[in-house]
Amino acid sequence: MKIFKIIGWTILSCALVFMAGAFTIYPERYINCCFKGFALWAECVAPSLFPFMVITLIFIKTGIAEKAALPLKKVTGFFGLPPAAAVCFIMSIFSGYPAGSRAVAEFYDSGAVNERDCKKLSALCSTSGPLFIIGSVGVKMLDDKSAGWKILLAHLTSVLVIALILCLISRKGKKREYRRSAQDKNVLYNSFYGSVISVCVAGGFIAFFCVAGQIAHDFNILLPLEKLLGLFLDEAAASAVCSGLIEATSGCRALSATGAKLTLPLAGFLITFGGLSILLQQLCYLVKAKINPLKFIAVKFVQGLGCFAILLLFQ
């Protein structure tokens, strides 16, 4: 295992040095790309994420979320989930990435859920939000509100069904009592502060990976994957999907400009899988609960395929 860690860190170091070199040699290109990433965040992500992030944290820190979860204890218990699961899932739906993972981490810190619970919740509470899918992707990118609704329903169905199947498979285990968490003494400040930091961090991720995606495209790093996808898609769509695997928002925007037949299913896949940027944002919160990154990414990939299949079937 140690040799794999050394190889992994070596590859990461080389990639970062290469990226820094490209940025230094072509600053005029990649500074502009970084700016576009922040503009994309300001236009499409921050307005849909920040308000719900504040609401989510206030619910959790005041203890309202835990109280609201009590009537659903039997339902969540059937799937081997903690009482907070249903409320956490609803918060994830309305807030979008990475608020669901942030909520899971908050419940873990409070003692309302344990590590085993987090493994299940990480797959369940990993959704994009309606304002982003319907407003940003449907209305702004695809110029079709109904398309946004289709993606949203397919996205939520895929995430929920696959997560619950995994929960049923692994629901056997010792039952435990859940302790009530202590109420935060400065709810308003901590909720706003935490939300601002989280949203700003999301902007940083988007800008950074927009640059990384552009560098990967310029230096043909993803060319083998583009060629493989080119067997099924046209060149523009294949390039957009590869871009989305790095940064989903920019990938969806690029897809919307192609007019490809499979734009809707491919956008659904990118949003549900999340791309490298969104996956890492979520893992920033989930690693403290000892979530296995590779298993989490594998589950997200399967959920992405599920969303693609649903949209392909009903397109």
PDB file of C-alpha atoms in Angstrom:
ATOM      1  CA  MET A   1       0.000   0.000   0.000  1.00  0.00           C
ATOM      2  CA  LYS A   2       2.873   2.354   0.774  1.00  0.00           C
ATOM      3  CA  ILE A   3       4.256   2.087  -2.773  1.00  0.00           C
ATOM      4  CA  PHE A   4       0.852   3.058  -4.191  1.00  0.00           C
ATOM      5  CA  LYS A   5       0.755   6.130  -1.964  1.00  0.00           C
ATOM      6  CA  ILE A   6       4.233   7.120  -3.138  1.00  0.00           C
ATOM      7  CA  ILE A   7       3.200   6.679  -6.784  1.00  0.00           C
ATOM      8  CA  GLY A   8       0.012   8.661  -6.187  1.00  0.00           C
ATOM      9  CA  TRP A   9       1.828  11.563  -4.542  1.00  0.00           C
ATOM     10  CA  THR A  10       4.452  11.533  -7.307  1.00  0.00           C
ATOM     11  CA  ILE A  11       1.796  11.741 -10.043  1.00  0.00           C
ATOM     12  CA  LEU A  12      -0.012  14.530  -8.181  1.00  0.00           C
ATOM     13  CA  SER A  13       3.227  16.492  -7.690  1.00  0.00           C
ATOM     14  CA  CYS A  14       4.151  16.153 -11.358  1.00  0.00           C
ATOM     15  CA  ALA A  15       0.672  17.261 -12.427  1.00  0.00           C
ATOM     16  CA  LEU A  16       0.794  20.353 -10.181  1.00  0.00           C
ATOM     17  CA  VAL A  17       4.316  21.288 -11.380  1.00  0.00           C
ATOM     18  CA  PHE A  18       3.175  20.857 -14.994  1.00  0.00           C
ATOM     19  CA  MET A  19       0.110  23.016 -14.380  1.00  0.00           C
ATOM     20  CA  ALA A  20       2.171  25.727 -12.671  1.00  0.00           C
ATOM     21  CA  GLY A  21       4.600  25.688 -15.612  1.00  0.00           C
ATOM     22  CA  ALA A  22       1.798  26.017 -18.172  1.00  0.00           C
ATOM     23  CA  PHE A  23       0.288  28.898 -16.199  1.00  0.00           C
ATOM     24  CA  THR A  24       3.669  30.635 -16.066  1.00  0.00           C
ATOM     25  CA  ILE A  25       4.379  30.224 -19.786  1.00  0.00           C
ATOM     26  CA  TYR A  26       0.902  31.222 -20.995  1.00  0.00           C
ATOM     27  CA  PRO A  27      -0.414  33.571 -18.273  1.00  0.00           C
ATOM     28  CA  GLU A  28      -2.579  35.613 -20.671  1.00  0.00           C
ATOM     29  CA  ARG A  29      -4.566  32.487 -21.608  1.00  0.00           C
ATOM     30  CA  TYR A  30      -5.015  30.894 -18.205  1.00  0.00           C
ATOM     31  CA  ILE A  31      -5.586  34.069 -16.178  1.00  0.00           C
ATOM     32  CA  ASN A  32      -8.535  34.754 -18.449  1.00  0.00           C
ATOM     33  CA  CYS A  33      -9.673  31.149 -18.020  1.00  0.00           C
ATOM     34  CA  CYS A  34      -9.470  31.507 -14.229  1.00  0.00           C
ATOM     35  CA  PHE A  35     -11.543  34.697 -14.424  1.00  0.00           C
ATOM     36  CA  LYS A  36     -14.176  32.880 -16.510  1.00  0.00           C
ATOM     37  CA  GLY A  37     -14.287  30.170 -13.841  1.00  0.00           C
ATOM     38  CA  PHE A  38     -15.034  32.721 -11.133  1.00  0.00           C
ATOM     39  CA  ALA A  39     -17.614  34.387 -13.409  1.00  0.00           C
ATOM     40  CA  LEU A  40     -19.289  31.018 -13.945  1.00  0.00           C
ATOM     41  CA  TRP A  41     -19.367  30.487 -10.163  1.00  0.00           C
ATOM     42  CA  ALA A  42     -20.792  33.979  -9.531  1.00  0.00           C
ATOM     43  CA  GLU A  43     -23.463  33.573 -12.196  1.00  0.00           C
ATOM     44  CA  CYS A  44     -24.546  29.960 -11.813  1.00  0.00           C
ATOM     45  CA  VAL A  45     -23.416  28.533  -8.473  1.00  0.00           C
ATOM     46  CA  ALA A  46     -23.155  31.118  -5.688  1.00  0.00           C
ATOM     47  CA  PRO A  47     -26.734  32.500  -6.030  1.00  0.00           C
ATOM     48  CA  SER A  48     -28.238  28.999  -5.906  1.00  0.00           C
ATOM     49  CA  LEU A  49     -25.956  27.623  -3.182  1.00  0.00           C
ATOM     50  CA  PHE A  50     -25.492  30.359  -0.567  1.00  0.00           C
ATOM     51  CA  PRO A  51     -29.095  30.972   0.668  1.00  0.00           C
ATOM     52  CA  PHE A  52     -29.829  27.276   1.131  1.00  0.00           C
ATOM     53  CA  MET A  53     -26.434  26.668   2.737  1.00  0.00           C
ATOM     54  CA  VAL A  54     -27.303  29.252   5.411  1.00  0.00           C
ATOM     55  CA  ILE A  55     -30.744  27.704   5.963  1.00  0.00           C
ATOM     56  CA  THR A  56     -29.245  24.201   6.195  1.00  0.00           C
ATOM     57  CA  LEU A  57     -26.664  25.183   8.809  1.00  0.00           C
ATOM     58  CA  ILE A  58     -29.221  27.095  10.908  1.00  0.00           C
ATOM     59  CA  PHE A  59     -31.504  24.029  10.954  1.00  0.00           C
ATOM     60  CA  ILE A  60     -28.639  21.781  12.034  1.00  0.00           C
ATOM     61  CA  LYS A  61     -27.010  24.092  14.587  1.00  0.00           C
ATOM     62  CA  THR A  62     -30.318  24.935  16.333  1.00  0.00           C
ATOM     63  CA  GLY A  63     -31.242  21.251  16.621  1.00  0.00           C
ATOM     64  CA  ILE A  64     -34.425  21.744  14.570  1.00  0.00           C
ATOM     65  CA  ALA A  65     -33.232  19.224  11.972  1.00  0.00           C
ATOM     66  CA  GLU A  66     -32.821  16.479  14.593  1.00  0.00           C
ATOM     67  CA  LYS A  67     -36.273  17.141  16.053  1.00  0.00           C
ATOM     68  CA  ALA A  68     -37.858  17.134  12.590  1.00  0.00           C
ATOM     69  CA  ALA A  69     -36.240  13.754  11.889  1.00  0.00           C
ATOM     70  CA  LEU A  70     -37.835  11.937  14.865  1.00  0.00           C
ATOM     71  CA  PRO A  71     -41.204  11.144  13.159  1.00  0.00           C
ATOM     72  CA  LEU A  72     -39.284   9.488  10.318  1.00  0.00           C
ATOM     73  CA  LYS A  73     -37.279   7.212  12.616  1.00  0.00           C
ATOM     74  CA  LYS A  74     -39.115   4.021  11.605  1.00  0.00           C
ATOM     75  CA  VAL A  75     -38.799   4.729   7.884  1.00  0.00           C
ATOM     76  CA  THR A  76     -35.091   5.486   8.045  1.00  0.00           C
ATOM     77  CA  GLY A  77     -34.564   2.536  10.386  1.00  0.00           C
ATOM     78  CA  PHE A  78     -35.981   0.155   7.764  1.00  0.00           C
ATOM     79  CA  PHE A  79     -33.089   1.095   5.460  1.00  0.00           C
ATOM     80  CA  GLY A  80     -30.563   0.913   8.292  1.00  0.00           C
ATOM     81  CA  LEU A  81     -30.184   4.697   8.303  1.00  0.00           C
ATOM     82  CA  PRO A  82     -29.974   7.075  11.278  1.00  0.00           C
ATOM     83  CA  PRO A  83     -32.988   9.279  12.135  1.00  0.00           C
ATOM     84  CA  ALA A  84     -31.272  12.346  10.656  1.00  0.00           C
ATOM     85  CA  ALA A  85     -31.043  10.741   7.180  1.00  0.00           C
ATOM     86  CA  ALA A  86     -34.366  11.976   5.769  1.00  0.00           C
ATOM     87  CA  VAL A  87     -33.838  15.578   6.862  1.00  0.00           C
ATOM     88  CA  CYS A  88     -30.232  15.485   5.671  1.00  0.00           C
ATOM     89  CA  PHE A  89     -31.395  14.235   2.255  1.00  0.00           C
ATOM     90  CA  ILE A  90     -34.032  16.957   1.958  1.00  0.00           C
ATOM     91  CA  MET A  91     -31.440  19.599   2.851  1.00  0.00           C
ATOM     92  CA  SER A  92     -29.112  18.170   0.220  1.00  0.00           C
ATOM     93  CA  ILE A  93     -31.856  18.341  -2.420  1.00  0.00           C
ATOM     94  CA  PHE A  94     -32.634  22.000  -1.812  1.00  0.00           C
ATOM     95  CA  SER A  95     -29.076  23.186  -1.230  1.00  0.00           C
ATOM     96  CA  GLY A  96     -27.086  21.241  -3.819  1.00  0.00           C
ATOM     97  CA  TYR A  97     -23.390  20.337  -3.921  1.00  0.00           C
ATOM     98  CA  PRO A  98     -21.521  20.324  -1.558  1.00  0.00           C
ATOM     99  CA  ALA A  99     -24.112  21.236   1.090  1.00  0.00           C
ATOM    100  CA  GLY A 100     -25.306  17.644   1.537  1.00  0.00           C
ATOM    101  CA  SER A 101     -21.794  16.463   2.357  1.00  0.00           C
ATOM    102  CA  ARG A 102     -21.367  19.462   4.637  1.00  0.00           C
ATOM    103  CA  ALA A 103     -24.573  18.483   6.462  1.00  0.00           C
ATOM    104  CA  VAL A 104     -23.327  14.911   6.892  1.00  0.00           C
ATOM    105  CA  ALA A 105     -20.057  16.242   8.346  1.00  0.00           C
ATOM    106  CA  GLU A 106     -21.978  18.562  10.702  1.00  0.00           C
ATOM    107  CA  PHE A 107     -24.131  15.689  11.984  1.00  0.00           C
ATOM    108  CA  TYR A 108     -20.999  13.580  12.428  1.00  0.00           C
ATOM    109  CA  ASP A 109     -19.285  16.334  14.441  1.00  0.00           C
ATOM    110  CA  SER A 110     -22.366  16.664  16.639  1.00  0.00           C
ATOM    111  CA  GLY A 111     -22.444  12.921  17.360  1.00  0.00           C
ATOM    112  CA  ALA A 112     -25.847  12.447  15.722  1.00  0.00           C
ATOM    113  CA  VAL A 113     -24.354   9.934  13.260  1.00  0.00           C
ATOM    114  CA  ASN A 114     -21.345   7.604  13.346  1.00  0.00           C
ATOM    115  CA  GLU A 115     -18.793   6.584  10.701  1.00  0.00           C
ATOM    116  CA  ARG A 116     -20.934   3.665   9.494  1.00  0.00           C
ATOM    117  CA  ASP A 117     -23.906   5.999   9.062  1.00  0.00           C
ATOM    118  CA  CYS A 118     -21.773   8.479   7.130  1.00  0.00           C
ATOM    119  CA  LYS A 119     -20.806   5.835   4.585  1.00  0.00           C
ATOM    120  CA  LYS A 120     -24.494   5.414   3.739  1.00  0.00           C
ATOM    121  CA  LEU A 121     -25.360   9.101   3.957  1.00  0.00           C
ATOM    122  CA  SER A 122     -22.457  10.094   1.707  1.00  0.00           C
ATOM    123  CA  ALA A 123     -24.174   8.375  -1.234  1.00  0.00           C
ATOM    124  CA  LEU A 124     -27.688   9.499  -0.296  1.00  0.00           C
ATOM    125  CA  CYS A 125     -26.966  13.146   0.501  1.00  0.00           C
ATOM    126  CA  SER A 126     -24.955  13.908  -2.621  1.00  0.00           C
ATOM    127  CA  THR A 127     -27.246  15.855  -4.927  1.00  0.00           C
ATOM    128  CA  SER A 128     -27.299  18.997  -6.972  1.00  0.00           C
ATOM    129  CA  GLY A 129     -29.975  21.602  -6.236  1.00  0.00           C
ATOM    130  CA  PRO A 130     -33.127  22.618  -8.170  1.00  0.00           C
ATOM    131  CA  LEU A 131     -32.015  26.235  -8.605  1.00  0.00           C
ATOM    132  CA  PHE A 132     -28.818  25.106 -10.320  1.00  0.00           C
ATOM    133  CA  ILE A 133     -30.340  22.330 -12.459  1.00  0.00           C
ATOM    134  CA  ILE A 134     -33.542  24.130 -13.465  1.00  0.00           C
ATOM    135  CA  GLY A 135     -32.324  27.736 -13.382  1.00  0.00           C
ATOM    136  CA  SER A 136     -28.662  27.585 -14.384  1.00  0.00           C
ATOM    137  CA  VAL A 137     -28.607  24.487 -16.602  1.00  0.00           C
ATOM    138  CA  GLY A 138     -32.202  24.358 -17.859  1.00  0.00           C
ATOM    139  CA  VAL A 139     -33.024  28.033 -18.361  1.00  0.00           C
ATOM    140  CA  LYS A 140     -29.631  29.709 -18.834  1.00  0.00           C
ATOM    141  CA  MET A 141     -27.656  26.983 -20.624  1.00  0.00           C
ATOM    142  CA  LEU A 142     -30.245  24.869 -22.458  1.00  0.00           C
ATOM    143  CA  ASP A 143     -32.842  27.647 -22.802  1.00  0.00           C
ATOM    144  CA  ASP A 144     -35.465  25.076 -21.804  1.00  0.00           C
ATOM    145  CA  LYS A 145     -36.989  25.013 -18.321  1.00  0.00           C
ATOM    146  CA  SER A 146     -38.682  21.644 -18.940  1.00  0.00           C
ATOM    147  CA  ALA A 147     -35.281  20.127 -19.751  1.00  0.00           C
ATOM    148  CA  GLY A 148     -34.077  21.297 -16.347  1.00  0.00           C
ATOM    149  CA  TRP A 149     -37.012  19.574 -14.670  1.00  0.00           C
ATOM    150  CA  LYS A 150     -36.311  16.337 -16.540  1.00  0.00           C
ATOM    151  CA  ILE A 151     -32.664  16.362 -15.453  1.00  0.00           C
ATOM    152  CA  LEU A 152     -33.640  17.137 -11.846  1.00  0.00           C
ATOM    153  CA  LEU A 153     -36.153  14.278 -11.592  1.00  0.00           C
ATOM    154  CA  ALA A 154     -33.801  11.772 -13.236  1.00  0.00           C
ATOM    155  CA  HIS A 155     -30.919  12.975 -11.048  1.00  0.00           C
ATOM    156  CA  LEU A 156     -32.839  12.619  -7.773  1.00  0.00           C
ATOM    157  CA  THR A 157     -34.339   9.265  -8.775  1.00  0.00           C
ATOM    158  CA  SER A 158     -30.951   7.802  -9.631  1.00  0.00           C
ATOM    159  CA  VAL A 159     -29.279   9.065  -6.451  1.00  0.00           C
ATOM    160  CA  LEU A 160     -32.124   7.947  -4.178  1.00  0.00           C
ATOM    161  CA  VAL A 161     -32.701   4.486  -5.683  1.00  0.00           C
ATOM    162  CA  ILE A 162     -29.032   3.475  -5.861  1.00  0.00           C
ATOM    163  CA  ALA A 163     -28.260   4.853  -2.381  1.00  0.00           C
ATOM    164  CA  LEU A 164     -31.226   3.028  -0.810  1.00  0.00           C
ATOM    165  CA  ILE A 165     -30.276  -0.245  -2.536  1.00  0.00           C
ATOM    166  CA  LEU A 166     -26.795   0.064  -1.033  1.00  0.00           C
ATOM    167  CA  CYS A 167     -28.346   0.838   2.363  1.00  0.00           C
ATOM    168  CA  LEU A 168     -30.556  -2.268   2.212  1.00  0.00           C
ATOM    169  CA  ILE A 169     -27.568  -4.435   1.300  1.00  0.00           C
ATOM    170  CA  SER A 170     -25.557  -3.184   4.283  1.00  0.00           C
ATOM    171  CA  ARG A 171     -28.292  -2.515   6.824  1.00  0.00           C
ATOM    172  CA  LYS A 172     -27.352  -5.422   9.108  1.00  0.00           C
ATOM    173  CA  GLY A 173     -25.414  -4.297  12.130  1.00  0.00           C
ATOM    174  CA  LYS A 174     -25.680  -3.371  15.756  1.00  0.00           C
ATOM    175  CA  LYS A 175     -28.344  -0.865  16.642  1.00  0.00           C
ATOM    176  CA  ARG A 176     -27.220   2.165  18.553  1.00  0.00           C
ATOM    177  CA  GLU A 177     -28.761   5.019  20.435  1.00  0.00           C
ATOM    178  CA  TYR A 178     -28.237   8.487  19.041  1.00  0.00           C
ATOM    179  CA  ARG A 179     -27.366  11.266  21.410  1.00  0.00           C
ATOM    180  CA  ARG A 180     -28.758  14.749  21.024  1.00  0.00           C
ATOM    181  CA  SER A 181     -26.156  17.290  20.010  1.00  0.00           C
ATOM    182  CA  ALA A 182     -25.573  20.455  21.986  1.00  0.00           C
ATOM    183  CA  GLN A 183     -27.076  23.610  20.505  1.00  0.00           C
ATOM    184  CA  ASP A 184     -24.615  26.108  19.057  1.00  0.00           C
ATOM    185  CA  LYS A 185     -24.413  29.237  21.225  1.00  0.00           C
ATOM    186  CA  ASN A 186     -23.812  31.574  18.271  1.00  0.00           C
ATOM    187  CA  VAL A 187     -26.007  30.028  15.592  1.00  0.00           C
ATOM    188  CA  LEU A 188     -26.444  33.022  13.299  1.00  0.00           C
ATOM    189  CA  TYR A 189     -22.778  34.011  13.070  1.00  0.00           C
ATOM    190  CA  ASN A 190     -21.483  30.466  12.691  1.00  0.00           C
ATOM    191  CA  SER A 191     -24.117  29.607  10.093  1.00  0.00           C
ATOM    192  CA  PHE A 192     -23.337  32.646   7.943  1.00  0.00           C
ATOM    193  CA  TYR A 193     -19.589  32.329   8.444  1.00  0.00           C
ATOM    194  CA  GLY A 194     -19.616  28.638   7.563  1.00  0.00           C
ATOM    195  CA  SER A 195     -21.797  29.271   4.498  1.00  0.00           C
ATOM    196  CA  VAL A 196     -19.623  32.113   3.194  1.00  0.00           C
ATOM    197  CA  ILE A 197     -16.466  30.025   3.581  1.00  0.00           C
ATOM    198  CA  SER A 198     -18.066  26.996   1.911  1.00  0.00           C
ATOM    199  CA  VAL A 199     -19.408  29.002  -1.034  1.00  0.00           C
ATOM    200  CA  CYS A 200     -16.089  30.806  -1.521  1.00  0.00           C
ATOM    201  CA  VAL A 201     -14.225  27.500  -1.395  1.00  0.00           C
ATOM    202  CA  ALA A 202     -16.618  26.170  -4.051  1.00  0.00           C
ATOM    203  CA  GLY A 203     -15.718  29.181  -6.219  1.00  0.00           C
ATOM    204  CA  GLY A 204     -12.034  28.442  -5.775  1.00  0.00           C
ATOM    205  CA  PHE A 205     -12.539  24.832  -6.815  1.00  0.00           C
ATOM    206  CA  ILE A 206     -14.488  25.842  -9.934  1.00  0.00           C
ATOM    207  CA  ALA A 207     -11.914  28.447 -11.031  1.00  0.00           C
ATOM    208  CA  PHE A 208      -8.960  26.112 -10.385  1.00  0.00           C
ATOM    209  CA  PHE A 209     -10.469  23.173 -12.250  1.00  0.00           C
ATOM    210  CA  CYS A 210     -11.622  25.371 -15.137  1.00  0.00           C
ATOM    211  CA  VAL A 211      -7.930  26.201 -15.601  1.00  0.00           C
ATOM    212  CA  ALA A 212      -6.934  22.549 -15.124  1.00  0.00           C
ATOM    213  CA  GLY A 213      -9.507  21.468 -17.700  1.00  0.00           C
ATOM    214  CA  GLN A 214      -8.300  24.039 -20.219  1.00  0.00           C
ATOM    215  CA  ILE A 215      -4.673  22.972 -19.728  1.00  0.00           C
ATOM    216  CA  ALA A 216      -5.673  19.309 -20.142  1.00  0.00           C
ATOM    217  CA  HIS A 217      -7.440  20.244 -23.398  1.00  0.00           C
ATOM    218  CA  ASP A 218      -4.612  22.430 -24.723  1.00  0.00           C
ATOM    219  CA  PHE A 219      -1.981  19.760 -24.153  1.00  0.00           C
ATOM    220  CA  ASN A 220      -4.224  16.884 -25.354  1.00  0.00           C
ATOM    221  CA  ILE A 221      -3.988  15.104 -22.011  1.00  0.00           C
ATOM    222  CA  LEU A 222      -7.528  13.786 -22.367  1.00  0.00           C
ATOM    223  CA  LEU A 223      -7.206  13.072 -26.101  1.00  0.00           C
ATOM    224  CA  PRO A 224      -7.364   9.247 -25.704  1.00  0.00           C
ATOM    225  CA  LEU A 225     -10.640   9.580 -23.773  1.00  0.00           C
ATOM    226  CA  GLU A 226     -11.976  12.093 -26.336  1.00  0.00           C
ATOM    227  CA  LYS A 227     -11.160   9.652 -29.140  1.00  0.00           C
ATOM    228  CA  LEU A 228     -12.914   6.851 -27.268  1.00  0.00           C
ATOM    229  CA  LEU A 229     -16.025   8.972 -26.696  1.00  0.00           C
ATOM    230  CA  GLY A 230     -15.771  10.100 -30.321  1.00  0.00           C
ATOM    231  CA  LEU A 231     -16.815   6.589 -31.353  1.00  0.00           C
ATOM    232  CA  PHE A 232     -20.284   7.399 -29.984  1.00  0.00           C
ATOM    233  CA  LEU A 233     -20.431  11.215 -29.987  1.00  0.00           C
ATOM    234  CA  ASP A 234     -19.402  14.017 -32.298  1.00  0.00           C
ATOM    235  CA  GLU A 235     -16.095  15.758 -31.602  1.00  0.00           C
ATOM    236  CA  ALA A 236     -17.593  18.802 -29.856  1.00  0.00           C
ATOM    237  CA  ALA A 237     -19.764  16.717 -27.516  1.00  0.00           C
ATOM    238  CA  ALA A 238     -16.875  14.368 -26.667  1.00  0.00           C
ATOM    239  CA  SER A 239     -14.690  17.372 -25.805  1.00  0.00           C
ATOM    240  CA  ALA A 240     -17.469  18.884 -23.662  1.00  0.00           C
ATOM    241  CA  VAL A 241     -17.930  15.637 -21.708  1.00  0.00           C
ATOM    242  CA  CYS A 242     -14.172  15.418 -21.035  1.00  0.00           C
ATOM    243  CA  SER A 243     -14.279  19.007 -19.800  1.00  0.00           C
ATOM    244  CA  GLY A 244     -17.233  18.135 -17.577  1.00  0.00           C
ATOM    245  CA  LEU A 245     -15.389  15.212 -16.025  1.00  0.00           C
ATOM    246  CA  ILE A 246     -13.005  17.808 -14.623  1.00  0.00           C
ATOM    247  CA  GLU A 247     -15.467  20.648 -13.915  1.00  0.00           C
ATOM    248  CA  ALA A 248     -19.151  19.773 -14.355  1.00  0.00           C
ATOM    249  CA  THR A 249     -20.574  23.308 -14.671  1.00  0.00           C
ATOM    250  CA  SER A 250     -18.267  24.314 -17.523  1.00  0.00           C
ATOM    251  CA  GLY A 251     -18.864  20.911 -19.127  1.00  0.00           C
ATOM    252  CA  CYS A 252     -22.640  21.447 -19.090  1.00  0.00           C
ATOM    253  CA  ARG A 253     -22.189  24.897 -20.607  1.00  0.00           C
ATOM    254  CA  ALA A 254     -19.966  23.481 -23.357  1.00  0.00           C
ATOM    255  CA  LEU A 255     -22.497  20.685 -23.989  1.00  0.00           C
ATOM    256  CA  SER A 256     -25.352  23.168 -24.335  1.00  0.00           C
ATOM    257  CA  ALA A 257     -23.457  24.907 -27.150  1.00  0.00           C
ATOM    258  CA  THR A 258     -23.003  21.702 -29.166  1.00  0.00           C
ATOM    259  CA  GLY A 259     -26.667  20.983 -29.812  1.00  0.00           C
ATOM    260  CA  ALA A 260     -25.857  17.267 -29.669  1.00  0.00           C
ATOM    261  CA  LYS A 261     -28.700  14.733 -29.586  1.00  0.00           C
ATOM    262  CA  LEU A 262     -27.544  13.311 -26.272  1.00  0.00           C
ATOM    263  CA  THR A 263     -27.070  16.697 -24.585  1.00  0.00           C
ATOM    264  CA  LEU A 264     -29.750  16.003 -21.956  1.00  0.00           C
ATOM    265  CA  PRO A 265     -28.560  12.538 -20.846  1.00  0.00           C
ATOM    266  CA  LEU A 266     -24.909  13.620 -20.920  1.00  0.00           C
ATOM    267  CA  ALA A 267     -25.648  16.738 -18.852  1.00  0.00           C
ATOM    268  CA  GLY A 268     -27.543  14.527 -16.391  1.00  0.00           C
ATOM    269  CA  PHE A 269     -24.550  12.213 -16.106  1.00  0.00           C
ATOM    270  CA  LEU A 270     -22.100  15.087 -15.529  1.00  0.00           C
ATOM    271  CA  ILE A 271     -24.319  16.725 -12.889  1.00  0.00           C
ATOM    272  CA  THR A 272     -24.922  13.448 -11.037  1.00  0.00           C
ATOM    273  CA  PHE A 273     -21.327  12.208 -11.214  1.00  0.00           C
ATOM    274  CA  GLY A 274     -20.109  15.693 -10.346  1.00  0.00           C
ATOM    275  CA  GLY A 275     -16.737  15.789 -12.058  1.00  0.00           C
ATOM    276  CA  LEU A 276     -13.398  16.075 -10.280  1.00  0.00           C
ATOM    277  CA  SER A 277     -14.108  19.539  -8.878  1.00  0.00           C
ATOM    278  CA  ILE A 278     -17.406  18.662  -7.163  1.00  0.00           C
ATOM    279  CA  LEU A 279     -16.183  15.244  -6.026  1.00  0.00           C
ATOM    280  CA  LEU A 280     -13.209  16.799  -4.249  1.00  0.00           C
ATOM    281  CA  GLN A 281     -15.400  19.514  -2.698  1.00  0.00           C
ATOM    282  CA  GLN A 282     -17.556  16.803  -1.132  1.00  0.00           C
ATOM    283  CA  LEU A 283     -14.608  14.707  -0.031  1.00  0.00           C
ATOM    284  CA  CYS A 284     -13.170  17.723   1.790  1.00  0.00           C
ATOM    285  CA  TYR A 285     -16.050  17.276   4.250  1.00  0.00           C
ATOM    286  CA  LEU A 286     -16.442  13.489   4.068  1.00  0.00           C
ATOM    287  CA  VAL A 287     -12.847  12.402   4.737  1.00  0.00           C
ATOM    288  CA  LYS A 288     -13.163  13.381   8.406  1.00  0.00           C
ATOM    289  CA  ALA A 289     -15.744  10.591   8.706  1.00  0.00           C
ATOM    290  CA  LYS A 290     -13.256   8.189   7.066  1.00  0.00           C
ATOM    291  CA  ILE A 291     -15.213   7.825   3.814  1.00  0.00           C
ATOM    292  CA  ASN A 292     -13.221   5.832   1.260  1.00  0.00           C
ATOM    293  CA  PRO A 293     -12.694   8.260  -1.669  1.00  0.00           C
ATOM    294  CA  LEU A 294     -12.499   5.546  -4.352  1.00  0.00           C
ATOM    295  CA  LYS A 295     -15.703   3.841  -3.172  1.00  0.00           C
ATOM    296  CA  PHE A 296     -17.496   7.204  -3.016  1.00  0.00           C
ATOM    297  CA  ILE A 297     -16.374   8.091  -6.567  1.00  0.00           C
ATOM    298  CA  ALA A 298     -17.452   4.634  -7.796  1.00  0.00           C
ATOM    299  CA  VAL A 299     -20.943   5.085  -6.309  1.00  0.00           C
ATOM    300  CA  LYS A 300     -21.245   8.543  -7.884  1.00  0.00           C
ATOM    301  CA  PHE A 301     -20.227   7.095 -11.257  1.00  0.00           C
ATOM    302  CA  VAL A 302     -22.950   4.426 -11.009  1.00  0.00           C
ATOM    303  CA  GLN A 303     -25.505   7.095 -10.017  1.00  0.00           C
ATOM    304  CA  GLY A 304     -24.378   9.151 -13.024  1.00  0.00           C
ATOM    305  CA  LEU A 305     -24.918   6.192 -15.326  1.00  0.00           C
ATOM    306  CA  GLY A 306     -28.355   5.689 -13.782  1.00  0.00           C
ATOM    307  CA  CYS A 307     -29.328   9.293 -14.497  1.00  0.00           C
ATOM    308  CA  PHE A 308     -28.004   8.963 -18.068  1.00  0.00           C
ATOM    309  CA  ALA A 309     -30.098   5.807 -18.627  1.00  0.00           C
ATOM    310  CA  ILE A 310     -33.297   7.402 -17.275  1.00  0.00           C
ATOM    311  CA  LEU A 311     -32.921  10.491 -19.464  1.00  0.00           C
ATOM    312  CA  LEU A 312     -31.994   8.384 -22.485  1.00  0.00           C
ATOM    313  CA  LEU A 313     -35.104   6.271 -21.963  1.00  0.00           C
ATOM    314  CA  PHE A 314     -37.490   9.229 -21.630  1.00  0.00           C
ATOM    315  CA  GLN A 315     -35.758  11.736 -23.918  1.00  0.00           C
TER     316      GLN A 315
END
